[in-house]
């Protein structure tokens, strides 16, 4: 109960801060619309053509890329949010004030990121809503329950990458270059804009170690073709294995970084 | 039982080096001993000044007490709680007033800031509102609660920092240069407030780090003199003030 109330306090604080920059808040909505519209017109180039690599996802490019773009935004926020929380608090000078309370540092960092995940969820809903209500995408057979489960698993697995990045930022006071590498590889090989099957063999193999590949594969098949959870069990297993491997490593790196900055006395330095 | 007790606390920092020095001697570390076996005892209900020149290690000592820096060695006890073994429990008994006014959320109002920090101390809903009202009344902050933090004057920000440190009604308060940035009049009022309200009326134990001799003389009933990593003297303020020349004995060649 106490954790939920603390979570609410963080969400409220971040919401109040966010809406105090009204123009930026509205700007995000406008940007989302432009992005969806751009992909809609891009997709019109393929209208009337049958694309074999899109067949497992219903055959049409616009719904394919709409789901890819919408849900890949979780990767960006998961990787950036934890590290940004620390970096911003270091720069703004609030980190030490947060850490001299009895709330454990792990809780502070996770709870500081909740608003980002909620805002991203809202952006995902808005992105899909633009697709549905303005550009006519339909999800007639969607398995929404399965999609929700995959979403939770996706957030968990992506978050471990974020925790790893947060550890690096904590220790070295710089943006973590490996997070850019993971993000870059994810957009290149993870099937955000095009199916993984169009990649060369090495690319397809490498794509299998990226959690986004499994997340988008499962999400598209659940939403666009109404697949059952059993039918996407391979992708679910991929996400579970990634989380099981990355979870302990990322937590270990984060706690080692925290110990290091406490020893060095550099917690609030930037 | 003292409110704060430190025994043989040591802390050494590794100096950051330029890249060229790291490449020439990758394994050579330059270390500075900031605290070298500090013993300190702060009695309950006292207003103890931790007096020392810039760089003496006052802030490091406070940060060790607040749990944001780990000591290399030594023992730390806060109201009988082993603060190294049970840091969260110790922090629940401790209020920290940071010298840094950036430690608030500038886009939020004073009240929203206090509500947020109250939640981190497990104070929620009506209990939090009640506590914030009490503190606002005591600190004369009622008229400022609805204002954005960025629009408050430095004096009000200092008061808000005090109110925040008292949200969970801690018995012990740590203050790092609590009058920095205040004009002389405001600094005097702040000092009076600490001595009269916090210590005399509310019965708090205060450990206040400062390099200002006048400030220490004005309000502290006890002083600990910190220099070169050691406590040179701790005890009554009057005797400590007679020994303050020892604090600056080796600083003649430093730039002004």
Short mmCIF file of N, CA, C and O in Angstrom, two decimals, chain A residues 2 5-6 9-10 12-13 16-17 20-21 91-94 96-104 262-265 267-268, chain B residues 11 13 63 66-70 88 91-92 96 98 100 102-105 107-108 112 115-117 119-122 124 164:
data_model
loop_
_atom_site.label_atom_id
_atom_site.label_comp_id
_atom_site.label_asym_id
_atom_site.label_seq_id
_atom_site.Cartn_x
_atom_site.Cartn_y
_atom_site.Cartn_z
N UNK A 2 1.90 1.20 0.87
CA UNK A 2 2.80 2.34 0.97
C UNK A 2 3.52 2.55 -0.36
O UNK A 2 3.71 3.69 -0.80
N UNK A 5 1.29 4.25 -2.82
CA UNK A 5 1.12 5.67 -2.52
C UNK A 5 2.37 6.47 -2.93
O UNK A 5 2.27 7.58 -3.42
N UNK A 6 3.53 5.84 -2.70
CA UNK A 6 4.76 6.49 -3.15
C UNK A 6 4.77 6.60 -4.67
O UNK A 6 5.18 7.62 -5.23
N UNK A 9 2.76 9.41 -5.70
CA UNK A 9 3.45 10.69 -5.44
C UNK A 9 4.44 11.01 -6.58
O UNK A 9 4.52 12.15 -7.04
N UNK A 10 5.16 10.00 -7.05
CA UNK A 10 6.11 10.22 -8.15
C UNK A 10 5.37 10.57 -9.44
O UNK A 10 5.76 11.49 -10.17
N UNK A 12 2.39 11.85 -9.80
CA UNK A 12 1.77 13.18 -9.67
C UNK A 12 2.83 14.27 -9.87
O UNK A 12 2.61 15.23 -10.60
N UNK A 13 3.99 14.08 -9.21
CA UNK A 13 5.06 15.07 -9.33
C UNK A 13 5.50 15.23 -10.79
O UNK A 13 5.64 16.34 -11.30
N UNK A 16 2.68 16.87 -12.92
CA UNK A 16 2.59 18.32 -12.69
C UNK A 16 3.74 19.06 -13.37
O UNK A 16 3.57 20.14 -13.92
N UNK A 17 4.92 18.44 -13.32
CA UNK A 17 6.07 19.06 -13.99
C UNK A 17 5.85 19.08 -15.50
O UNK A 17 6.08 20.09 -16.16
N UNK A 20 3.34 21.56 -16.76
CA UNK A 20 3.75 22.95 -16.60
C UNK A 20 4.48 23.43 -17.86
O UNK A 20 4.67 24.61 -18.08
N UNK A 21 4.92 22.47 -18.69
CA UNK A 21 5.47 22.81 -20.01
C UNK A 21 4.38 22.48 -21.03
O UNK A 21 4.47 21.46 -21.72
N UNK A 91 21.87 16.43 -12.26
CA UNK A 91 22.04 17.77 -12.83
C UNK A 91 21.15 18.79 -12.12
O UNK A 91 21.59 19.90 -11.80
N UNK A 92 19.90 18.40 -11.85
CA UNK A 92 18.98 19.33 -11.19
C UNK A 92 19.32 19.53 -9.71
O UNK A 92 18.90 20.50 -9.10
N UNK A 93 20.05 18.58 -9.14
CA UNK A 93 20.43 18.71 -7.73
C UNK A 93 19.45 18.07 -6.76
O UNK A 93 19.53 18.26 -5.55
N UNK A 94 18.51 17.28 -7.29
CA UNK A 94 17.50 16.67 -6.41
C UNK A 94 17.88 15.27 -5.93
O UNK A 94 17.25 14.74 -5.03
N UNK A 96 20.36 13.93 -4.19
CA UNK A 96 20.74 13.72 -2.80
C UNK A 96 19.54 13.88 -1.86
O UNK A 96 19.39 13.13 -0.90
N UNK A 97 18.66 14.85 -2.20
CA UNK A 97 17.46 15.06 -1.37
C UNK A 97 16.56 13.82 -1.41
O UNK A 97 15.90 13.49 -0.42
N UNK A 98 16.54 13.15 -2.55
CA UNK A 98 15.71 11.94 -2.66
C UNK A 98 16.32 10.79 -1.87
O UNK A 98 15.62 9.98 -1.28
N UNK A 99 17.64 10.77 -1.84
CA UNK A 99 18.32 9.61 -1.25
C UNK A 99 18.55 9.74 0.26
O UNK A 99 18.98 8.78 0.89
N UNK A 100 18.30 10.90 0.84
CA UNK A 100 18.43 11.02 2.30
C UNK A 100 17.07 10.78 2.96
O UNK A 100 16.83 11.22 4.08
N UNK A 101 16.20 10.08 2.25
CA UNK A 101 14.92 9.67 2.85
C UNK A 101 14.99 8.15 3.05
O UNK A 101 15.85 7.49 2.45
N UNK A 102 14.09 7.60 3.86
CA UNK A 102 14.17 6.14 4.08
C UNK A 102 13.71 5.31 2.88
O UNK A 102 13.72 4.10 2.94
N UNK A 103 13.31 5.96 1.78
CA UNK A 103 12.92 5.20 0.58
C UNK A 103 14.17 4.66 -0.11
O UNK A 103 15.06 5.44 -0.45
N UNK A 104 14.25 3.34 -0.28
CA UNK A 104 15.47 2.77 -0.88
C UNK A 104 15.74 3.31 -2.28
O UNK A 104 14.80 3.62 -3.03
N UNK A 262 29.02 5.58 -3.80
CA UNK A 262 28.96 5.87 -2.35
C UNK A 262 30.37 5.89 -1.78
O UNK A 262 30.68 6.68 -0.89
N UNK A 263 31.21 5.00 -2.29
CA UNK A 263 32.59 4.96 -1.82
C UNK A 263 33.32 6.23 -2.27
O UNK A 263 34.06 6.84 -1.52
N UNK A 264 33.08 6.63 -3.51
CA UNK A 264 33.77 7.80 -4.06
C UNK A 264 33.18 9.11 -3.58
O UNK A 264 33.79 10.16 -3.75
N UNK A 265 31.95 9.04 -3.08
CA UNK A 265 31.28 10.28 -2.67
C UNK A 265 30.82 11.10 -3.86
O UNK A 265 30.71 12.32 -3.78
N UNK A 267 27.91 10.66 -5.65
CA UNK A 267 26.51 10.39 -5.95
C UNK A 267 25.81 11.57 -6.63
O UNK A 267 25.06 11.40 -7.58
N UNK A 268 26.07 12.77 -6.12
CA UNK A 268 25.34 13.91 -6.67
C UNK A 268 26.18 14.72 -7.66
O UNK A 268 25.80 15.80 -8.06
N UNK B 11 37.97 8.42 5.90
CA UNK B 11 37.53 8.48 4.51
C UNK B 11 38.62 9.05 3.65
O UNK B 11 39.20 10.10 3.96
N UNK B 13 39.58 9.83 -0.48
CA UNK B 13 39.05 9.92 -1.85
C UNK B 13 40.18 9.79 -2.85
O UNK B 13 41.29 10.27 -2.61
N UNK B 63 27.66 13.92 5.00
CA UNK B 63 27.16 12.98 3.98
C UNK B 63 27.34 11.53 4.44
O UNK B 63 26.53 10.67 4.10
N UNK B 66 24.50 10.99 6.64
CA UNK B 66 23.24 10.89 5.89
C UNK B 66 23.20 9.66 4.99
O UNK B 66 22.20 9.42 4.33
N UNK B 67 24.28 8.91 4.95
CA UNK B 67 24.28 7.65 4.20
C UNK B 67 24.59 7.79 2.73
O UNK B 67 24.54 6.80 2.00
N UNK B 68 24.93 9.00 2.26
CA UNK B 68 25.21 9.10 0.82
C UNK B 68 26.68 8.87 0.49
O UNK B 68 27.04 8.78 -0.68
N UNK B 69 27.53 8.77 1.49
CA UNK B 69 28.93 8.36 1.29
C UNK B 69 29.23 7.26 2.31
O UNK B 69 28.84 7.37 3.47
N UNK B 70 29.92 6.22 1.84
CA UNK B 70 30.32 5.16 2.79
C UNK B 70 31.69 5.48 3.34
O UNK B 70 32.59 5.83 2.58
N UNK B 88 18.57 2.66 6.58
CA UNK B 88 17.18 3.13 6.38
C UNK B 88 16.54 3.50 7.72
O UNK B 88 15.83 4.50 7.82
N UNK B 91 18.01 6.74 8.81
CA UNK B 91 17.50 7.89 8.04
C UNK B 91 16.10 8.29 8.47
O UNK B 91 15.72 9.45 8.34
N UNK B 92 15.35 7.34 9.00
CA UNK B 92 14.02 7.65 9.51
C UNK B 92 14.05 8.56 10.73
O UNK B 92 13.07 9.22 11.06
N UNK B 96 17.69 16.05 7.08
CA UNK B 96 18.90 16.62 6.48
C UNK B 96 18.53 17.91 5.75
O UNK B 96 17.64 17.92 4.91
N UNK B 98 20.04 20.31 3.23
CA UNK B 98 21.16 20.43 2.31
C UNK B 98 21.42 21.91 2.03
O UNK B 98 20.50 22.71 1.97
N UNK B 100 22.21 23.03 -0.63
CA UNK B 100 21.94 23.26 -2.04
C UNK B 100 20.47 23.54 -2.28
O UNK B 100 19.63 22.67 -2.14
N UNK B 102 19.03 23.88 -5.00
CA UNK B 102 18.54 23.24 -6.21
C UNK B 102 17.83 21.92 -5.90
O UNK B 102 17.31 21.27 -6.79
N UNK B 103 17.85 21.50 -4.64
CA UNK B 103 17.35 20.17 -4.32
C UNK B 103 15.82 20.08 -4.26
O UNK B 103 15.28 19.14 -3.71
N UNK B 104 15.13 21.09 -4.81
CA UNK B 104 13.67 21.05 -4.92
C UNK B 104 13.27 20.97 -6.39
O UNK B 104 14.08 21.21 -7.28
N UNK B 105 12.00 20.67 -6.60
CA UNK B 105 11.48 20.64 -7.97
C UNK B 105 10.93 22.04 -8.29
O UNK B 105 9.91 22.44 -7.73
N UNK B 107 9.44 23.47 -10.81
CA UNK B 107 8.17 23.73 -11.50
C UNK B 107 6.98 23.48 -10.58
O UNK B 107 5.86 23.81 -10.92
N UNK B 108 7.22 22.85 -9.42
CA UNK B 108 6.12 22.56 -8.49
C UNK B 108 6.00 23.69 -7.47
O UNK B 108 6.96 24.43 -7.23
N UNK B 112 3.38 21.37 -3.11
CA UNK B 112 3.53 20.12 -3.88
C UNK B 112 4.89 19.48 -3.61
O UNK B 112 5.00 18.26 -3.52
N UNK B 115 4.56 17.84 -0.23
CA UNK B 115 3.74 16.63 -0.32
C UNK B 115 4.55 15.48 -0.91
O UNK B 115 4.46 14.34 -0.45
N UNK B 116 5.34 15.79 -1.93
CA UNK B 116 6.13 14.74 -2.56
C UNK B 116 7.15 14.15 -1.58
O UNK B 116 7.25 12.94 -1.42
N UNK B 117 7.89 15.03 -0.91
CA UNK B 117 8.92 14.53 0.02
C UNK B 117 8.28 13.85 1.24
O UNK B 117 8.86 12.92 1.80
N UNK B 119 5.71 11.95 1.08
CA UNK B 119 5.42 10.57 0.63
C UNK B 119 6.65 9.69 0.74
O UNK B 119 6.55 8.49 1.06
N UNK B 120 7.83 10.26 0.49
CA UNK B 120 9.06 9.46 0.59
C UNK B 120 9.35 9.06 2.04
O UNK B 120 10.13 8.15 2.31
N UNK B 121 8.72 9.79 2.96
CA UNK B 121 8.84 9.44 4.38
C UNK B 121 7.61 8.68 4.86
O UNK B 121 7.34 8.62 6.07
N UNK B 122 6.84 8.14 3.90
CA UNK B 122 5.63 7.36 4.22
C UNK B 122 4.56 8.18 4.91
O UNK B 122 3.79 7.66 5.72
N UNK B 124 1.28 10.22 4.06
CA UNK B 124 0.38 10.38 2.91
C UNK B 124 -0.94 11.01 3.36
O UNK B 124 -1.25 11.07 4.55
N UNK B 164 11.00 20.82 5.08
CA UNK B 164 11.11 19.49 4.46
C UNK B 164 11.86 18.52 5.37
O UNK B 164 11.46 17.36 5.52
#
